[in-house]
Amino acid sequence: MSVSKKKAIIELVGNNIFNVSFIKKDGTHRSLTCRLNVKAHCGDGSPTVDQDKYLIVFDMDRRKHKDSEGDKRRFYRNVNIDNINEIKYGGTNYDLRKDNAFKTVSL
């Protein structure tokens, strides 16, 4: 199911900025404002994670902080697709916890 969910997310947001809400590996909640397909700071460009299991995003909030001028590769985040709760894009919330993924709920 991860691959089809990932494909649906990519088709929905394209190359635009969106918000993703998910549960981190340590069990805590996290929300990111991010974007897909950013290649400017990715080092040699080779992903180090299973691309079917993770959505690789560019953290838009992190790049704004002055303390983040160092290694720009740290702007990228690996989000486990199975742990995504919600996508916010274009004024709509998409609740991915439901069986019918991408059911829209107006803001």
Coordinates of C-alpha atoms in Angstrom, one line a residue:
M1 CA 0.0 0.0 0.0
S2 CA 2.9 2.4 0.6
V3 CA 3.8 2.6 -3.1
S4 CA 0.2 3.5 -4.2
K5 CA -0.1 6.0 -1.3
K6 CA 3.2 7.6 -2.3
K7 CA 2.2 7.8 -5.9
A8 CA -1.1 9.4 -4.9
I9 CA 0.7 12.0 -2.8
I10 CA 3.2 12.8 -5.6
E11 CA 0.3 13.2 -8.1
L12 CA -1.6 15.5 -5.6
V13 CA 1.2 17.9 -4.7
G14 CA 3.5 17.7 -7.7
N15 CA 6.3 20.1 -7.2
N16 CA 4.4 22.5 -4.9
I17 CA 4.8 23.3 -1.2
F18 CA 2.6 21.3 1.2
N19 CA 2.3 20.3 4.8
V20 CA 2.7 16.7 6.0
S21 CA 1.8 15.5 9.5
F22 CA 3.2 12.2 10.6
I23 CA 4.5 10.0 13.5
K24 CA 8.2 9.9 13.8
K25 CA 10.2 6.7 14.5
D26 CA 10.4 7.6 18.2
G27 CA 6.6 7.9 18.4
T28 CA 6.4 11.6 18.6
H29 CA 4.2 13.7 16.2
R30 CA 5.8 16.0 13.7
S31 CA 4.5 18.4 11.0
L32 CA 6.6 19.7 8.2
T33 CA 6.2 22.4 5.5
C34 CA 8.0 20.8 2.6
R35 CA 8.4 20.2 -1.1
L36 CA 9.3 17.3 -3.3
N37 CA 11.9 17.1 -6.1
V38 CA 14.4 19.7 -4.7
K39 CA 17.8 18.7 -5.9
A40 CA 19.9 21.8 -5.1
H41 CA 21.5 20.6 -1.9
C42 CA 21.4 16.8 -2.1
G43 CA 25.1 16.1 -2.3
D44 CA 25.7 13.3 -4.8
G45 CA 22.0 12.8 -5.3
S46 CA 21.8 9.2 -4.3
P47 CA 19.1 8.3 -1.7
T48 CA 20.1 6.2 1.2
V49 CA 16.7 4.9 2.1
D50 CA 14.1 2.5 0.6
Q51 CA 12.3 4.8 -1.8
D52 CA 9.2 2.7 -1.8
K53 CA 8.9 3.1 2.0
Y54 CA 9.9 6.7 2.4
L55 CA 8.9 10.1 1.0
I56 CA 12.0 12.2 0.7
V57 CA 11.0 15.9 1.2
F58 CA 12.9 19.2 1.4
D59 CA 12.1 20.9 4.8
M60 CA 11.1 24.5 3.9
D61 CA 11.1 25.7 7.5
R62 CA 14.6 24.4 8.2
R63 CA 16.2 26.4 5.4
K64 CA 14.9 29.7 6.9
H65 CA 16.9 29.3 10.1
K66 CA 20.2 31.1 10.3
D67 CA 21.8 28.2 12.2
S68 CA 21.2 25.9 9.2
E69 CA 23.7 27.5 6.9
G70 CA 26.1 24.5 7.3
D71 CA 25.4 21.2 5.7
K72 CA 22.4 21.9 3.4
R73 CA 21.9 18.1 3.0
R74 CA 20.3 18.3 6.4
F75 CA 17.3 20.1 4.9
Y76 CA 16.0 16.8 3.6
R77 CA 13.7 14.6 5.6
N78 CA 12.7 10.9 5.1
V79 CA 9.0 10.5 6.0
N80 CA 7.7 6.9 6.4
I81 CA 4.7 6.8 4.2
D82 CA 2.9 4.4 6.5
N83 CA 3.2 6.9 9.3
I84 CA 1.7 9.9 7.5
N85 CA -1.5 11.1 9.1
E86 CA -2.4 14.0 7.0
I87 CA -1.4 16.1 4.0
K88 CA -2.5 19.7 3.8
Y89 CA -2.4 21.1 0.3
G90 CA -4.3 23.8 -1.6
G91 CA -6.5 24.7 1.3
T92 CA -7.7 21.1 1.8
N93 CA -6.8 18.5 4.4
Y94 CA -6.3 14.9 3.2
D95 CA -6.7 12.5 6.1
L96 CA -4.6 9.4 5.2
R97 CA -5.5 7.6 8.4
K98 CA -8.8 6.6 6.8
D99 CA -9.2 3.6 4.5
N100 CA -10.3 5.9 1.7
A101 CA -7.1 7.8 1.3
F102 CA -7.4 11.4 0.1
K103 CA -10.9 12.0 1.5
T104 CA -11.1 15.8 1.5
V105 CA -12.1 17.8 4.5
S106 CA -12.5 21.6 3.9
L107 CA -10.5 23.9 6.3

